[in-house]
CSV table of C-alpha atoms in Angstrom, one decimal:
chain,number,residue,atom,x,y,z
R,1,MET,CA,5.1,70.2,-46.9
R,2,TRP,CA,8.8,69.8,-44.5
R,3,HIS,CA,10.1,66.9,-46.9
R,4,GLU,CA,9.9,69.2,-49.4
R,5,PHE,CA,13.2,72.1,-47.4
R,6,LEU,CA,14.9,69.3,-45.8
R,7,PRO,CA,16.3,68.3,-49.2
R,8,HIS,CA,17.9,72.2,-49.7
R,9,PHE,CA,19.2,72.5,-46.2
R,10,PRO,CA,22.4,73.4,-46.0
R,11,LYS,CA,24.7,69.7,-45.6
R,12,THR,CA,26.4,71.7,-42.5
R,13,SER,CA,22.0,71.5,-41.2
R,14,LYS,CA,20.7,68.5,-43.2
R,15,TYR,CA,22.0,65.4,-40.8
R,16,THR,CA,22.1,67.5,-37.6
R,17,LEU,CA,19.5,70.1,-36.6
R,18,GLY,CA,17.3,69.4,-40.7
R,19,ALA,CA,17.1,65.3,-38.3
R,20,LYS,CA,16.3,66.5,-35.2
R,21,ILE,CA,13.0,68.5,-36.7
R,22,ASP,CA,12.1,65.4,-38.5
R,23,SER,CA,12.8,63.1,-36.3
R,24,LEU,CA,9.8,65.8,-33.7
R,25,PHE,CA,7.7,65.9,-37.2
R,26,VAL,CA,7.1,61.5,-36.5
R,27,GLU,CA,7.1,61.2,-32.9
R,28,ILE,CA,4.6,63.8,-33.5
R,29,ILE,CA,2.7,62.1,-35.9
R,30,GLU,CA,3.6,58.4,-34.0
R,31,LEU,CA,2.2,60.3,-30.8
R,32,ALA,CA,-1.0,62.3,-32.9
R,33,PHE,CA,-2.2,58.8,-33.5
R,34,MET,CA,-1.7,56.7,-30.3
R,35,ALA,CA,-4.0,58.5,-28.5
R,36,SER,CA,-6.6,58.5,-31.0
R,37,TYR,CA,-6.4,54.2,-30.2
R,38,SER,CA,-5.4,55.0,-26.6
R,39,ALA,CA,-8.3,54.4,-23.8
R,40,PRO,CA,-9.5,57.8,-23.0
R,41,ASP,CA,-7.7,57.5,-19.3
R,42,LYS,CA,-4.4,56.8,-21.1
R,43,LYS,CA,-4.7,60.1,-24.4
R,44,LEU,CA,-3.8,63.3,-22.1
R,45,PRO,CA,-0.4,62.3,-20.9
R,46,ILE,CA,0.3,61.1,-24.5
R,47,ILE,CA,-1.2,64.6,-26.0
R,48,HIS,CA,0.6,66.6,-24.3
R,49,ASN,CA,3.9,65.0,-24.9
R,50,ALA,CA,2.7,65.9,-28.3
R,51,ILE,CA,3.0,69.5,-27.2
R,52,LEU,CA,6.0,68.9,-25.9
R,53,LYS,CA,6.8,67.5,-29.0
R,54,LEU,CA,4.9,69.8,-31.0
R,55,ASP,CA,7.0,72.8,-29.6
R,56,LEU,CA,11.2,71.3,-29.0
R,57,ALA,CA,9.9,71.9,-33.0
R,58,LYS,CA,9.1,75.3,-33.1
R,59,PHE,CA,12.4,75.7,-31.5
R,60,PHE,CA,14.7,74.4,-33.9
R,61,LEU,CA,12.9,74.9,-36.1
R,62,GLN,CA,13.4,79.2,-34.6
R,63,ILE,CA,17.1,78.2,-34.9
R,64,ALA,CA,17.8,76.7,-39.1
R,65,TRP,CA,15.7,80.1,-39.6
R,66,GLU,CA,18.2,81.9,-37.8
R,67,ASN,CA,21.0,80.5,-39.1
R,68,LYS,CA,19.5,80.0,-42.7
R,69,SER,CA,19.4,76.7,-43.2
R,70,LEU,CA,15.7,78.1,-44.0
R,71,ASP,CA,14.8,81.4,-45.7
R,72,SER,CA,12.1,83.5,-44.3
R,73,LYS,CA,8.9,81.4,-47.1
R,74,LYS,CA,10.0,78.1,-45.8
R,75,TYR,CA,9.9,79.3,-41.7
R,76,ILE,CA,6.4,81.2,-41.8
R,77,ALA,CA,4.9,78.5,-43.9
R,78,LEU,CA,5.5,75.8,-41.5
R,79,SER,CA,4.5,78.1,-38.9
R,80,GLU,CA,1.3,78.6,-40.2
R,81,TYR,CA,0.6,74.8,-40.1
R,82,MET,CA,2.1,74.5,-36.9
R,83,VAL,CA,0.2,76.2,-35.0
R,84,GLU,CA,-2.8,75.0,-36.6
R,85,ILE,CA,-2.0,71.8,-35.2
R,86,GLY,CA,-1.0,73.5,-32.0
R,87,LYS,CA,-4.1,74.2,-31.9
R,88,MET,CA,-5.4,70.7,-33.0
R,89,LEU,CA,-3.9,69.3,-29.9
R,90,GLY,CA,-4.5,72.6,-27.5
R,91,GLY,CA,-8.3,71.6,-28.4
R,92,TRP,CA,-8.0,68.0,-27.8
R,93,ASN,CA,-5.8,68.9,-25.2
R,94,ARG,CA,-8.9,71.1,-23.3
R,95,GLN,CA,-11.5,68.7,-24.8
R,96,LEU,CA,-10.3,66.5,-21.8
R,97,ASN,CA,-9.2,68.2,-19.1
R,98,SER,CA,-13.1,69.3,-19.4
R,99,LYS,CA,-13.8,65.7,-18.6
């Protein structure tokens, strides 16, 4: 979904803020993949890092929305997906903490 919105970013933000958000999304995917294949005792720090990156992505998306690089409709759509991702990572985190 994000890659549908990035080309419509203003040029002033596309290669700075847009690139940062894009990089964070890739890092979140990488961390989730790494955690899924890591040993059980190594998963928790990776999940914590993924949650941190997700929070950073939310923050930068809010900045993009506030400076009008991202319209409200796109911001809401992305935010809904990010809330779902946060729930999944949070559930994974709770499950690992209970062990």
